[in-house]
Amino acid sequence: MTLSDQTIWNDLEQIRSQAPLVQSITNFVVMNNTANALLALGASPAMVHSAEEVEEFVTIASALVVNIGTLDTNFVAGMKRAMPKAKSLGKPIVFDPVGVGATTYRNQVSRELLELASPTIIRGNASEIMALAGLNAQTKGVDSTHGSSAALDSARQLSQATGSVVVVSGASDYIVSGEQVAVIDNGHPMLTKVTGMGCTATALIAAFSAVNSDPFAAAVHGMAVMGIAGELAAQRSSGPGSLQLHFLDVLYQLPFRHISESLKLHFL
């Protein structure tokens, strides 16, 4: 498949017409943000994380997000049940290793989850991807201390080891699947001043993976829409507060023309 503004638009129209159900086991900080972003995009969010119901819910969901931002025992128990169930049903799993490399517990949980079920797509910042690939990258909480390009080799290693598409987000976003590498240069620095925008990107990728069976295409499409919407929202905003509002409005209204005019996509 040749990825382009038209293929992005085709998937976006599918999301808007199908309203795929995206199950999100995510962190307390971003639940509201990511649910609203999914709704604005056209998808249907379900923030279901209880271990007692996650497996049953996976059977009706179109995609699963697993985000380790605010870990606790109950969340981990839900993740450990949901991921193998989704894998057994062939449902796409999008894994967000928030802050991996920062603590021993976070590293342990990430290893255990990857052993239970290889994700379809992994999205993180450079430090997280480097840490997950087994390199001793330094993290500063959940923020990256590396530029996204520094993690490209780690992303390739991680993709080969897990069979997952690996997304490194940053000033430029790198999407890696084996030897395929796409680069998206959309986005805006103000996005880093709003909490949970990386987690929002993960959720959008999941929505695209729900309507496109090619995980590389779904990841590229999700990150492109995230970056374009961020750019357009920043143009209308005076600061991070108004950016959040405009970002949702742009997602809701985004036409093909803005995708076509704004897309900055190339391949290595």
Coordinates of C-alpha atoms in Angstrom, one line a residue:
M1 CA 0.0 0.0 0.0
T2 CA 1.2 3.5 -0.9
L3 CA 0.5 5.7 2.1
S4 CA -0.7 9.2 1.3
D5 CA -3.2 11.9 2.2
Q6 CA -5.9 9.9 0.4
T7 CA -5.2 6.7 2.4
I8 CA -5.3 8.7 5.7
W9 CA -8.6 10.3 4.6
N10 CA -10.1 6.9 3.7
D11 CA -9.4 5.6 7.2
L12 CA -10.7 8.7 8.8
E13 CA -13.9 8.3 6.9
Q14 CA -14.1 4.7 8.1
I15 CA -13.7 5.7 11.7
R16 CA -16.4 8.4 11.4
S17 CA -18.8 6.0 9.8
Q18 CA -18.1 2.9 11.9
A19 CA -17.3 4.5 15.3
P20 CA -15.0 1.6 16.4
L21 CA -15.0 0.8 20.1
V22 CA -11.5 1.4 21.5
Q23 CA -11.0 -0.2 24.9
S24 CA -8.4 1.8 26.9
I25 CA -6.6 0.6 30.0
T26 CA -4.9 3.9 30.5
N27 CA -3.7 6.2 33.2
F28 CA -5.7 8.4 35.5
V29 CA -4.0 11.6 34.2
V30 CA -5.3 11.2 30.7
M31 CA -8.6 9.3 30.8
N32 CA -10.7 12.4 30.0
N33 CA -8.3 13.7 27.4
T34 CA -8.0 10.5 25.4
A35 CA -11.7 9.7 25.6
N36 CA -12.6 13.1 24.3
A37 CA -10.0 12.9 21.5
L38 CA -11.4 9.5 20.4
L39 CA -14.9 10.9 20.4
A40 CA -13.8 13.9 18.4
L41 CA -12.1 11.7 15.9
G42 CA -15.3 9.6 15.5
A43 CA -14.4 6.6 17.5
S44 CA -16.1 5.3 20.7
P45 CA -14.0 5.1 23.8
A46 CA -14.4 2.7 26.7
M47 CA -12.2 3.2 29.7
V48 CA -12.5 -0.3 31.0
H49 CA -9.7 -1.6 33.2
S50 CA -11.1 -3.8 36.0
A51 CA -9.6 -7.2 36.0
E52 CA -13.0 -8.7 36.5
E53 CA -14.4 -7.5 33.2
V54 CA -11.5 -6.7 30.8
E55 CA -11.5 -10.1 29.0
E56 CA -15.2 -10.0 28.4
F57 CA -15.0 -6.4 27.2
V58 CA -12.2 -7.2 24.8
T59 CA -14.5 -9.5 22.9
I60 CA -16.7 -6.6 21.8
A61 CA -13.9 -4.0 21.4
S62 CA -12.3 -3.2 18.0
A63 CA -8.9 -2.3 19.5
L64 CA -7.1 -2.3 22.9
V65 CA -4.9 0.4 24.4
V66 CA -2.6 -0.5 27.2
N67 CA -0.9 2.5 28.9
I68 CA 1.3 2.0 32.0
G69 CA 1.3 5.7 33.0
T70 CA -0.1 5.3 36.5
L71 CA 0.6 1.7 37.5
D72 CA -1.0 0.0 40.4
T73 CA -1.7 -3.7 41.2
N74 CA -5.3 -3.6 40.0
F75 CA -4.4 -1.9 36.7
V76 CA -1.6 -4.4 36.1
A77 CA -3.9 -7.3 36.8
G78 CA -6.3 -6.0 34.1
M79 CA -3.6 -5.5 31.6
K80 CA -2.3 -9.0 32.1
R81 CA -5.7 -10.4 31.4
A82 CA -6.7 -8.1 28.5
M83 CA -3.6 -8.4 26.4
P84 CA -3.6 -12.2 25.9
K85 CA -7.3 -12.2 25.3
A86 CA -7.0 -9.5 22.6
K87 CA -4.1 -11.5 21.1
S88 CA -6.1 -14.7 21.0
L89 CA -9.0 -12.9 19.3
G90 CA -6.8 -11.1 16.7
K91 CA -7.7 -7.7 18.1
P92 CA -5.0 -5.0 17.6
I93 CA -3.1 -4.0 20.8
V94 CA -1.4 -0.6 21.1
F95 CA 1.0 -0.5 24.0
D96 CA 2.3 2.8 25.5
P97 CA 5.3 2.2 27.9
V98 CA 5.0 5.5 29.7
G99 CA 8.0 6.2 31.8
V100 CA 9.6 2.8 31.3
G101 CA 13.3 2.9 32.4
A102 CA 12.4 5.2 35.3
T103 CA 11.8 2.5 37.9
T104 CA 12.4 -1.2 38.5
Y105 CA 8.7 -1.9 38.8
R106 CA 7.8 -0.2 35.6
N107 CA 10.5 -2.1 33.8
Q108 CA 9.3 -5.4 35.3
V109 CA 5.7 -4.8 34.3
S110 CA 6.7 -3.9 30.8
R111 CA 8.7 -7.0 30.4
E112 CA 5.9 -9.2 31.7
L113 CA 3.3 -7.7 29.4
L114 CA 5.5 -8.1 26.3
E115 CA 6.1 -11.7 27.3
L116 CA 2.4 -12.3 27.7
A117 CA 1.4 -10.9 24.3
S118 CA 3.4 -9.0 21.7
P119 CA 1.6 -5.7 20.9
T120 CA 0.5 -4.9 17.4
I121 CA 1.9 -1.4 17.8
I122 CA 4.2 0.2 20.5
R123 CA 4.3 4.0 20.8
G124 CA 6.6 5.9 23.1
N125 CA 9.1 8.8 23.2
A126 CA 12.8 8.2 22.4
S127 CA 13.8 7.4 26.0
E128 CA 11.0 5.0 26.5
I129 CA 11.7 3.1 23.2
M130 CA 15.4 3.0 24.0
A131 CA 14.7 1.6 27.5
L132 CA 12.2 -0.9 26.2
A133 CA 14.6 -2.1 23.6
G134 CA 17.0 -2.9 26.5
L135 CA 19.4 0.1 26.2
N136 CA 20.2 2.0 29.4
A137 CA 18.5 5.2 28.3
Q138 CA 18.0 7.9 31.0
T139 CA 14.4 9.1 31.5
K140 CA 13.2 12.1 33.3
G141 CA 9.9 10.9 34.7
V142 CA 7.7 10.4 31.6
D143 CA 9.6 13.0 29.5
S144 CA 12.2 12.1 27.0
T145 CA 15.8 13.1 27.4
H146 CA 16.6 12.1 23.8
G147 CA 15.5 13.4 20.4
S148 CA 13.4 10.9 18.4
S149 CA 16.0 10.2 15.8
A150 CA 18.4 8.9 18.5
A151 CA 16.0 6.0 19.1
L152 CA 15.7 4.9 15.5
D153 CA 18.1 1.9 15.9
S154 CA 16.4 0.9 19.1
A155 CA 13.1 1.1 17.4
R156 CA 14.4 -1.2 14.6
Q157 CA 15.7 -3.7 17.3
L158 CA 12.4 -3.6 19.2
S159 CA 10.4 -4.1 16.1
Q160 CA 12.4 -7.1 15.1
A161 CA 12.4 -8.6 18.6
T162 CA 8.6 -8.2 19.1
G163 CA 7.2 -8.2 15.6
S164 CA 5.5 -5.0 16.5
V165 CA 5.3 -1.7 14.6
V166 CA 7.2 0.8 16.7
V167 CA 6.4 4.5 16.8
V168 CA 8.9 7.0 18.2
S169 CA 7.2 10.3 18.8
G170 CA 9.0 13.6 19.0
A171 CA 9.7 16.7 16.9
S172 CA 9.8 14.2 14.0
D173 CA 7.8 10.9 14.4
Y174 CA 9.4 7.7 13.3
I175 CA 7.2 4.7 12.5
V176 CA 9.2 1.5 12.1
S177 CA 8.1 -2.0 10.9
G178 CA 11.1 -4.2 10.1
E179 CA 13.0 -2.4 7.4
Q180 CA 10.1 0.1 6.7
V181 CA 10.6 3.5 8.2
A182 CA 8.2 6.4 7.8
V183 CA 8.9 9.9 9.1
I184 CA 6.2 12.5 9.9
D185 CA 7.3 16.0 10.5
N186 CA 3.9 17.4 11.5
G187 CA 3.2 18.7 15.0
H188 CA 3.9 21.8 17.1
P189 CA 6.2 22.5 20.2
M190 CA 3.1 23.7 22.2
L191 CA 1.8 20.1 22.2
T192 CA 4.6 19.3 24.8
K193 CA 3.0 21.8 27.2
V194 CA -0.3 19.8 27.4
T195 CA -0.2 16.7 29.5
G196 CA -1.1 13.4 27.9
M197 CA -0.6 14.3 24.2
G198 CA 1.6 11.3 23.7
C199 CA -1.1 9.1 25.3
T200 CA -3.6 10.8 23.0
A201 CA -1.5 9.8 20.0
T202 CA -1.6 6.2 21.2
A203 CA -5.3 6.3 21.4
L204 CA -5.7 7.8 17.9
I205 CA -3.4 5.0 16.5
A206 CA -5.7 2.5 18.1
A207 CA -8.7 3.9 16.4
F208 CA -6.9 3.7 13.1
S209 CA -5.8 0.2 13.8
A210 CA -9.5 -0.7 14.4
V211 CA -10.3 0.1 10.7
N212 CA -7.1 -0.8 9.0
S213 CA -5.6 -4.3 9.3
D214 CA -2.2 -3.0 8.2
P215 CA -0.6 -1.9 11.5
F216 CA 2.2 0.1 9.8
A217 CA -0.4 2.1 7.8
A218 CA -2.6 2.5 10.9
A219 CA 0.3 3.9 12.9
V220 CA 1.4 6.3 10.1
H221 CA -2.2 7.5 9.7
G222 CA -2.8 8.0 13.4
M223 CA 0.4 9.9 13.9
A224 CA -0.2 12.0 10.8
V225 CA -3.6 13.1 12.0
M226 CA -2.3 13.8 15.5
G227 CA 0.5 16.0 14.1
I228 CA -1.7 17.8 11.6
A229 CA -4.4 18.5 14.2
G230 CA -1.8 19.7 16.6
E231 CA -0.4 22.2 14.0
L232 CA -3.8 23.5 13.1
A233 CA -4.9 23.8 16.8
A234 CA -1.7 25.7 17.7
Q235 CA -2.3 28.2 14.9
R236 CA -5.6 29.1 16.6
S237 CA -4.4 29.0 20.2
S238 CA -2.8 31.6 22.5
G239 CA -1.4 29.0 24.9
P240 CA -1.8 25.4 26.2
G241 CA -5.2 25.9 27.6
S242 CA -6.9 27.0 24.4
L243 CA -4.8 24.4 22.5
Q244 CA -6.7 21.6 24.2
L245 CA -10.0 23.0 23.1
H246 CA -8.9 23.7 19.6
F247 CA -7.3 20.3 19.2
L248 CA -10.6 18.6 19.8
D249 CA -12.4 20.9 17.5
V250 CA -9.9 20.3 14.7
L251 CA -10.1 16.5 15.1
Y252 CA -13.9 16.8 14.9
Q253 CA -13.9 19.0 11.8
L254 CA -10.8 17.9 10.0
P255 CA -11.4 17.8 6.2
F256 CA -9.4 16.2 3.5
R257 CA -8.2 19.6 2.3
H258 CA -6.3 20.2 5.5
I259 CA -4.8 16.8 5.5
S260 CA -3.7 17.2 1.8
E261 CA -2.2 20.7 2.4
S262 CA -0.5 19.9 5.7
L263 CA 0.9 16.4 5.5
K264 CA 4.7 16.1 5.8
L265 CA 5.4 12.4 5.3
H266 CA 8.4 10.7 3.8
F267 CA 10.1 7.3 4.0
L268 CA 13.7 6.4 4.7

